[in-house]
């Protein structure tokens, strides 16, 4: 799986969001829009393969974090380890190559399958097309004859999230024209989904339900490093920061860095850092990777001298996380429940 969804001109977003046609570049970043008068070009098949590989990396990290930390979350959903996408998320020019790579015998498809996750254990395969999901028939491929929209994918994701956490999810897929029915042994996990947003560089954000990560992380960062960023954004959702900031009437616009606005936004960022390192440890990541990340690469992420004052400096973040590492080292149990941090999610920001 973030912010309010954005539609970026001339950039194809991942299975996580709405889409428009990118230039024919295999890279997940660095593309520029074609001149307005030029005809739209379809991205090559290699672009979609790269997109699926990046989405699978993010889905694997997200599944690992959400399933291992269910005990820390008061809002749960079934986690199945299976990113879904829809043909009508892609522009008309992009759809032939999307079909060639992803299959799409119906409108909705399984973009990828997390290794050893619930969907994989049920026998779901990358490229399966979804016909029935949790008892509800999904649209046929003819429904893709429309403008780009993530609405059908979002509806399928919402249907999964609405099922009882941990209950099996029935699904019928088309695989080379043959109907295959499976029962996915979903596990309860924190309520969040994860998206890659192309054209956003090293940005990352969360809106309470969705985490979005900029595409450049998937070009120059390892999975444990990406997990540091994903865990921080997931912590925002677990701690209900969007709702708490809204309740406090905090401005996120031009006034975000000033006075009370800046102080309370900074408070939520510090809280997310504190919780994120426990999320990492519970999911089996080395908690020392977080302070190491901020020491080695934080200046690139936070802008260095030009960073927003709503965030601590990389050095300060690393130092604060070092203290949490020491607490984790002293506590062999998993999952660790940092009660003092988790209690914050019900407290008004002041």
CSV table of C-alpha atoms in Angstrom, one decimal:
chain,number,residue,atom,x,y,z
A,1,UNK,CA,0.0,0.0,0.0
A,2,UNK,CA,-0.4,7.2,2.7
A,3,UNK,CA,-1.9,10.5,2.2
A,4,UNK,CA,-4.9,11.1,0.1
A,5,UNK,CA,-4.5,9.2,-3.2
A,6,UNK,CA,-2.8,11.2,-5.8
A,7,UNK,CA,-3.0,10.8,-9.6
A,8,UNK,CA,0.3,11.9,-11.1
A,9,UNK,CA,0.3,12.8,-14.8
A,10,UNK,CA,2.5,10.6,-17.0
A,11,UNK,CA,3.4,8.2,-14.1
A,12,UNK,CA,2.1,4.7,-13.7
A,13,UNK,CA,1.4,3.9,-10.0
A,14,UNK,CA,1.7,0.4,-8.6
A,15,UNK,CA,-1.1,-2.0,-7.8
A,16,UNK,CA,-1.7,0.3,-4.9
A,17,UNK,CA,-3.1,3.3,-6.6
A,18,UNK,CA,-4.7,5.0,-9.6
A,19,UNK,CA,-2.6,5.1,-12.8
A,20,UNK,CA,-1.7,7.0,-15.9
A,21,UNK,CA,0.7,6.1,-18.6
A,22,UNK,CA,4.4,6.4,-18.0
A,23,UNK,CA,7.0,6.9,-20.7
A,24,UNK,CA,8.5,3.6,-21.9
A,25,UNK,CA,11.2,3.3,-19.2
A,26,UNK,CA,12.0,0.1,-17.3
A,27,UNK,CA,13.1,2.1,-14.2
A,28,UNK,CA,10.6,2.7,-11.5
A,29,UNK,CA,11.8,6.3,-11.2
A,30,UNK,CA,13.3,9.2,-13.0
A,31,UNK,CA,10.8,9.2,-15.8
A,32,UNK,CA,9.5,12.4,-17.3
A,33,UNK,CA,6.3,13.2,-19.0
A,34,UNK,CA,6.1,13.1,-22.8
A,35,UNK,CA,5.2,16.4,-24.5
A,36,UNK,CA,1.6,17.1,-24.3
A,37,UNK,CA,1.1,16.9,-28.1
A,38,UNK,CA,2.9,13.5,-28.4
A,39,UNK,CA,0.8,10.4,-28.6
A,40,UNK,CA,0.8,8.2,-25.4
A,41,UNK,CA,3.2,5.3,-25.5
A,42,UNK,CA,2.7,2.0,-23.8
A,43,UNK,CA,5.3,1.1,-21.2
A,44,UNK,CA,7.3,-2.0,-22.2
A,45,UNK,CA,6.6,-5.4,-20.6
A,46,UNK,CA,9.9,-5.1,-18.7
A,47,UNK,CA,8.4,-2.1,-16.8
A,48,UNK,CA,5.5,-4.3,-15.5
A,49,UNK,CA,7.9,-7.0,-14.5
A,50,UNK,CA,10.0,-4.5,-12.5
A,51,UNK,CA,6.8,-3.1,-11.0
A,52,UNK,CA,5.7,-6.6,-9.8
A,53,UNK,CA,9.1,-7.3,-8.3
A,54,UNK,CA,9.0,-4.0,-6.3
A,55,UNK,CA,5.4,-4.6,-5.2
A,56,UNK,CA,6.3,-8.1,-4.0
A,57,UNK,CA,9.2,-6.7,-2.0
A,58,UNK,CA,6.9,-4.2,-0.3
A,59,UNK,CA,4.1,-6.8,0.2
A,60,UNK,CA,6.5,-9.2,1.9
A,61,UNK,CA,7.7,-6.5,4.2
A,62,UNK,CA,4.2,-5.3,5.0
A,63,UNK,CA,2.9,-8.8,5.6
A,64,UNK,CA,5.8,-9.6,7.9
A,65,UNK,CA,5.3,-6.4,10.0
A,66,UNK,CA,1.5,-6.6,10.2
A,67,UNK,CA,1.2,-10.3,11.0
A,68,UNK,CA,4.0,-10.3,13.6
A,69,UNK,CA,2.6,-7.2,15.4
A,70,UNK,CA,-1.1,-8.1,15.6
A,71,UNK,CA,-0.9,-8.1,19.4
A,72,UNK,CA,0.1,-4.4,19.3
A,73,UNK,CA,-2.9,-3.3,17.1
A,74,UNK,CA,-6.4,-2.6,18.2
A,75,UNK,CA,-7.6,-2.5,14.6
A,76,UNK,CA,-7.1,-5.8,12.8
A,77,UNK,CA,-7.9,-7.3,9.4
A,78,UNK,CA,-7.1,-10.5,7.6
A,79,UNK,CA,-3.6,-10.5,6.1
A,80,UNK,CA,-3.2,-12.9,3.2
A,81,UNK,CA,0.1,-12.0,1.5
A,82,UNK,CA,-1.3,-11.3,-1.9
A,83,UNK,CA,-1.3,-7.8,-3.5
A,84,UNK,CA,-4.2,-7.4,-5.9
A,85,UNK,CA,-4.4,-5.1,-8.9
A,86,UNK,CA,-7.0,-4.3,-11.6
A,87,UNK,CA,-6.6,-4.0,-15.3
A,88,UNK,CA,-8.5,-0.6,-15.3
A,89,UNK,CA,-5.8,0.8,-13.0
A,90,UNK,CA,-3.7,1.0,-16.2
A,91,UNK,CA,-4.3,3.4,-19.1
A,92,UNK,CA,-5.8,2.1,-22.3
A,93,UNK,CA,-2.4,2.2,-24.0
A,94,UNK,CA,-0.8,0.2,-21.2
A,95,UNK,CA,-3.4,-2.5,-20.9
A,96,UNK,CA,-2.2,-4.9,-23.7
A,97,UNK,CA,1.2,-5.2,-22.2
A,98,UNK,CA,-0.3,-5.4,-18.7
A,99,UNK,CA,-2.4,-8.4,-19.9
A,100,UNK,CA,0.7,-9.9,-21.5
A,101,UNK,CA,2.6,-9.8,-18.2
A,102,UNK,CA,-0.1,-10.3,-15.6
A,103,UNK,CA,-2.7,-12.5,-17.4
A,104,UNK,CA,-5.9,-10.7,-16.5
A,105,UNK,CA,-8.7,-13.1,-17.5
A,106,UNK,CA,-11.0,-11.1,-15.3
A,107,UNK,CA,-10.8,-7.4,-14.2
A,108,UNK,CA,-8.9,-8.2,-11.0
A,109,UNK,CA,-5.7,-10.2,-10.7
A,110,UNK,CA,-3.2,-11.5,-8.2
A,111,UNK,CA,-0.1,-9.4,-8.9
A,112,UNK,CA,2.2,-11.4,-6.8
A,113,UNK,CA,2.2,-13.9,-3.9
A,114,UNK,CA,4.3,-13.6,-0.7
A,115,UNK,CA,6.5,-16.7,-0.2
A,116,UNK,CA,5.2,-18.9,2.6
A,117,UNK,CA,2.2,-16.5,3.2
A,118,UNK,CA,-1.4,-17.6,3.5
A,119,UNK,CA,-2.2,-17.2,-0.2
A,120,UNK,CA,0.9,-19.2,-1.1
A,121,UNK,CA,0.0,-21.9,1.3
A,122,UNK,CA,-3.5,-22.1,-0.3
A,123,UNK,CA,-2.0,-22.6,-3.7
A,124,UNK,CA,-2.7,-19.1,-5.2
A,125,UNK,CA,-0.3,-18.2,-8.0
A,126,UNK,CA,1.0,-14.9,-9.3
A,127,UNK,CA,-1.1,-14.1,-12.4
A,128,UNK,CA,-4.3,-15.8,-11.2
A,129,UNK,CA,-7.4,-13.8,-12.2
A,130,UNK,CA,-10.1,-13.4,-9.5
A,131,UNK,CA,-13.6,-14.5,-10.3
A,132,UNK,CA,-15.1,-14.9,-6.8
A,133,UNK,CA,-13.8,-13.3,-3.6
A,134,UNK,CA,-15.3,-13.9,-0.1
A,135,UNK,CA,-18.5,-15.0,-1.8
A,136,UNK,CA,-18.8,-12.0,-4.1
A,137,UNK,CA,-18.5,-12.2,-7.9
A,138,UNK,CA,-15.9,-9.9,-9.2
A,139,UNK,CA,-16.2,-7.9,-12.5
A,140,UNK,CA,-15.3,-9.6,-15.8
A,141,UNK,CA,-12.5,-8.2,-18.0
A,142,UNK,CA,-15.0,-6.2,-20.1
A,143,UNK,CA,-15.3,-3.8,-17.2
A,144,UNK,CA,-11.8,-2.5,-18.0
A,145,UNK,CA,-13.2,-0.6,-21.0
A,146,UNK,CA,-13.2,2.6,-18.9
A,147,UNK,CA,-10.8,5.4,-17.8
A,148,UNK,CA,-8.1,4.5,-15.3
A,149,UNK,CA,-9.5,4.1,-11.8
A,150,UNK,CA,-8.4,2.2,-8.7
A,151,UNK,CA,-12.0,1.9,-7.5
A,152,UNK,CA,-12.4,-1.8,-8.3
A,153,UNK,CA,-9.1,-2.8,-6.7
A,154,UNK,CA,-10.0,-0.7,-3.7
A,155,UNK,CA,-13.4,-2.4,-3.4
A,156,UNK,CA,-11.7,-5.8,-3.4
A,157,UNK,CA,-9.2,-4.7,-0.8
A,158,UNK,CA,-12.0,-3.3,1.3
A,159,UNK,CA,-13.9,-6.6,1.0
A,160,UNK,CA,-10.9,-8.5,2.3
A,161,UNK,CA,-10.4,-6.1,5.2
A,162,UNK,CA,-14.1,-6.4,6.2
A,163,UNK,CA,-13.8,-10.2,6.8
A,164,UNK,CA,-13.2,-11.5,10.3
A,165,UNK,CA,-9.5,-11.3,11.1
A,166,UNK,CA,-7.9,-14.8,10.9
A,167,UNK,CA,-10.9,-16.4,9.3
A,168,UNK,CA,-10.4,-18.3,6.0
A,169,UNK,CA,-11.2,-16.4,2.8
A,170,UNK,CA,-12.7,-18.3,-0.1
A,171,UNK,CA,-11.6,-17.4,-3.5
A,172,UNK,CA,-12.2,-18.7,-7.0
A,173,UNK,CA,-9.6,-17.8,-9.7
A,174,UNK,CA,-9.3,-18.4,-13.4
A,175,UNK,CA,-5.9,-20.0,-14.3
A,176,UNK,CA,-5.5,-20.5,-18.1
A,177,UNK,CA,-9.2,-20.6,-18.4
A,178,UNK,CA,-9.8,-23.1,-15.7
A,179,UNK,CA,-11.6,-22.2,-12.5
A,180,UNK,CA,-9.7,-23.1,-9.3
A,181,UNK,CA,-11.3,-22.6,-5.8
A,182,UNK,CA,-9.1,-22.1,-2.8
A,183,UNK,CA,-9.5,-21.3,0.9
A,184,UNK,CA,-6.9,-18.9,2.1
A,185,UNK,CA,-6.0,-19.4,5.8
A,186,UNK,CA,-5.7,-15.7,6.5
A,187,UNK,CA,-3.9,-14.5,9.7
A,188,UNK,CA,-4.9,-11.6,11.8
A,189,UNK,CA,-2.7,-8.6,11.3
A,190,UNK,CA,-2.6,-4.8,11.8
A,191,UNK,CA,-5.1,-3.0,9.6
A,192,UNK,CA,-3.0,-1.4,6.9
A,193,UNK,CA,-2.2,-2.0,3.3
A,194,UNK,CA,0.9,-0.8,1.4
A,195,UNK,CA,1.6,0.9,-1.9
A,196,UNK,CA,4.5,2.2,-4.0
A,197,UNK,CA,4.0,5.7,-5.4
A,198,UNK,CA,6.0,6.4,-8.5
A,199,UNK,CA,7.2,9.9,-9.1
A,200,UNK,CA,7.6,10.6,-5.3
A,201,UNK,CA,11.3,9.9,-4.9
A,202,UNK,CA,12.1,9.0,-1.2
A,203,UNK,CA,8.8,10.3,0.2
A,204,UNK,CA,6.8,8.1,2.6
A,205,UNK,CA,3.5,8.7,4.3
A,206,UNK,CA,0.5,7.1,6.1
A,207,UNK,CA,-3.2,8.1,6.3
A,208,UNK,CA,-4.5,5.7,8.9
A,209,UNK,CA,-5.2,2.8,6.6
A,210,UNK,CA,-2.6,2.9,3.8
A,211,UNK,CA,1.2,3.3,3.8
A,212,UNK,CA,2.8,4.7,0.7
A,213,UNK,CA,6.5,4.5,-0.1
A,214,UNK,CA,8.3,6.3,-2.8
A,215,UNK,CA,9.7,4.2,-5.7
A,216,UNK,CA,13.4,5.2,-5.2
A,217,UNK,CA,13.6,3.0,-2.1
A,218,UNK,CA,13.3,0.0,-4.4
A,219,UNK,CA,16.2,1.1,-6.5
A,220,UNK,CA,18.9,1.7,-4.0
A,221,UNK,CA,17.9,0.2,-0.6
A,222,UNK,CA,17.9,-3.2,0.9
A,223,UNK,CA,14.7,-4.8,2.2
A,224,UNK,CA,15.8,-4.4,5.9
A,225,UNK,CA,16.4,-0.7,5.1
A,226,UNK,CA,13.0,-0.3,3.5
A,227,UNK,CA,11.5,-2.1,6.5
A,228,UNK,CA,12.8,0.8,8.7
A,229,UNK,CA,10.7,3.3,6.7
A,230,UNK,CA,7.7,1.0,6.4
A,231,UNK,CA,7.7,0.3,10.1
A,232,UNK,CA,7.8,4.1,10.9
A,233,UNK,CA,4.8,4.7,8.6
A,234,UNK,CA,2.9,1.7,10.0
A,235,UNK,CA,3.5,3.0,13.5
A,236,UNK,CA,1.7,6.2,12.5
A,237,UNK,CA,-1.4,4.1,11.5
A,238,UNK,CA,-1.2,2.0,14.7
A,239,UNK,CA,-1.0,5.1,16.9
A,240,UNK,CA,-3.9,6.8,15.0
A,241,UNK,CA,-1.9,9.9,14.3
A,242,UNK,CA,-4.0,11.1,11.4
A,243,UNK,CA,-7.1,11.0,13.6
A,244,UNK,CA,-5.4,12.6,16.6
A,245,UNK,CA,-3.9,15.4,14.5
A,246,UNK,CA,-7.3,16.1,12.9
A,247,UNK,CA,-8.9,16.2,16.4
A,248,UNK,CA,-6.3,18.7,17.5
A,249,UNK,CA,-7.1,20.8,14.4
A,250,UNK,CA,-3.5,20.7,13.2
A,251,UNK,CA,-2.6,22.4,9.9
A,252,UNK,CA,-0.5,20.3,7.5
A,253,UNK,CA,-0.1,23.1,4.9
A,254,UNK,CA,2.1,26.1,4.8
A,255,UNK,CA,1.8,26.5,8.6
A,256,UNK,CA,2.8,22.9,9.4
A,257,UNK,CA,6.2,23.9,10.8
A,258,UNK,CA,5.0,26.8,12.9
A,259,UNK,CA,4.1,26.9,16.6
A,260,UNK,CA,1.7,24.4,17.9
A,261,UNK,CA,1.3,22.8,14.5
A,262,UNK,CA,5.0,22.0,14.2
A,263,UNK,CA,5.3,20.9,17.9
A,264,UNK,CA,2.5,18.3,17.7
A,265,UNK,CA,3.5,17.0,14.3
A,266,UNK,CA,7.0,16.5,15.6
A,267,UNK,CA,5.5,14.7,18.6
A,268,UNK,CA,3.8,12.2,16.3
A,269,UNK,CA,7.0,11.6,14.4
A,270,UNK,CA,8.9,10.9,17.6
A,271,UNK,CA,6.1,8.5,18.8
A,272,UNK,CA,6.3,6.7,15.4
A,273,UNK,CA,10.0,6.3,15.7
A,274,UNK,CA,9.7,4.9,19.3
A,275,UNK,CA,7.1,2.3,18.2
A,276,UNK,CA,8.7,1.4,14.9
A,277,UNK,CA,11.8,-0.3,16.4
A,278,UNK,CA,9.6,-2.6,18.4
A,279,UNK,CA,7.6,-3.4,15.2
A,280,UNK,CA,10.9,-4.3,13.5
A,281,UNK,CA,12.1,-6.5,16.4
A,282,UNK,CA,8.8,-8.4,16.6
A,283,UNK,CA,8.9,-9.1,12.9
A,284,UNK,CA,12.4,-10.6,13.2
A,285,UNK,CA,14.4,-7.7,11.8
A,286,UNK,CA,17.6,-6.6,13.7
A,287,UNK,CA,16.4,-3.6,15.7
A,288,UNK,CA,19.9,-2.1,15.4
A,289,UNK,CA,19.2,-1.6,11.7
A,290,UNK,CA,17.0,1.4,12.5
A,291,UNK,CA,19.6,3.6,14.3
A,292,UNK,CA,22.2,2.4,11.8
A,293,UNK,CA,20.0,3.4,8.9
A,294,UNK,CA,19.5,6.9,10.2
A,295,UNK,CA,23.2,7.4,10.8
A,296,UNK,CA,24.2,6.2,7.4
A,297,UNK,CA,21.4,7.3,5.1
A,298,UNK,CA,19.3,9.7,7.1
A,299,UNK,CA,20.8,12.8,5.6
A,300,UNK,CA,19.6,11.7,2.2
A,301,UNK,CA,16.1,11.0,3.5
A,302,UNK,CA,15.5,14.0,5.8
A,303,UNK,CA,17.1,16.7,3.7
A,304,UNK,CA,20.0,17.4,6.0
A,305,UNK,CA,20.3,21.1,6.8
A,306,UNK,CA,17.1,21.7,4.8
A,307,UNK,CA,15.0,19.1,6.6
A,308,UNK,CA,11.5,19.9,7.9
A,309,UNK,CA,11.6,20.9,11.5
A,310,UNK,CA,8.6,18.7,12.1
A,311,UNK,CA,11.1,15.8,12.1
A,312,UNK,CA,14.1,15.2,14.4
A,313,UNK,CA,17.5,15.2,12.8
A,314,UNK,CA,18.9,11.9,11.7
A,315,UNK,CA,21.5,12.0,14.5
A,316,UNK,CA,18.8,12.7,17.1
A,317,UNK,CA,16.6,9.9,15.8
A,318,UNK,CA,19.5,7.4,15.8
A,319,UNK,CA,20.4,8.3,19.4
A,320,UNK,CA,16.8,7.9,20.6
A,321,UNK,CA,16.5,4.6,18.8
A,322,UNK,CA,19.7,3.4,20.5
A,323,UNK,CA,17.9,3.6,23.8
A,324,UNK,CA,15.0,1.5,22.5
A,325,UNK,CA,17.5,-1.1,21.2
A,326,UNK,CA,18.8,-1.6,24.7
A,327,UNK,CA,15.3,-2.2,26.0
A,328,UNK,CA,14.7,-4.7,23.3
A,329,UNK,CA,17.9,-6.6,24.1
A,330,UNK,CA,16.8,-6.9,27.7
A,331,UNK,CA,13.5,-8.4,26.7
A,332,UNK,CA,13.6,-11.8,25.1
A,333,UNK,CA,9.8,-12.2,24.6
A,334,UNK,CA,8.2,-11.7,21.2
A,335,UNK,CA,6.1,-9.9,20.6
A,336,UNK,CA,7.2,-7.1,22.9
A,337,UNK,CA,4.4,-4.8,23.8
A,338,UNK,CA,5.7,-1.4,24.7
A,339,UNK,CA,2.7,-0.4,26.8
A,340,UNK,CA,3.8,3.2,27.3
A,341,UNK,CA,3.9,3.9,23.6
A,342,UNK,CA,0.8,2.0,22.7
A,343,UNK,CA,-1.2,3.9,25.4
A,344,UNK,CA,-0.6,7.1,23.4
A,345,UNK,CA,-3.0,6.2,20.7
A,346,UNK,CA,-6.0,7.1,22.9
A,347,UNK,CA,-4.5,10.3,24.2
A,348,UNK,CA,-5.3,13.7,22.7
A,349,UNK,CA,-2.4,15.6,21.3
A,350,UNK,CA,-1.8,18.7,23.4
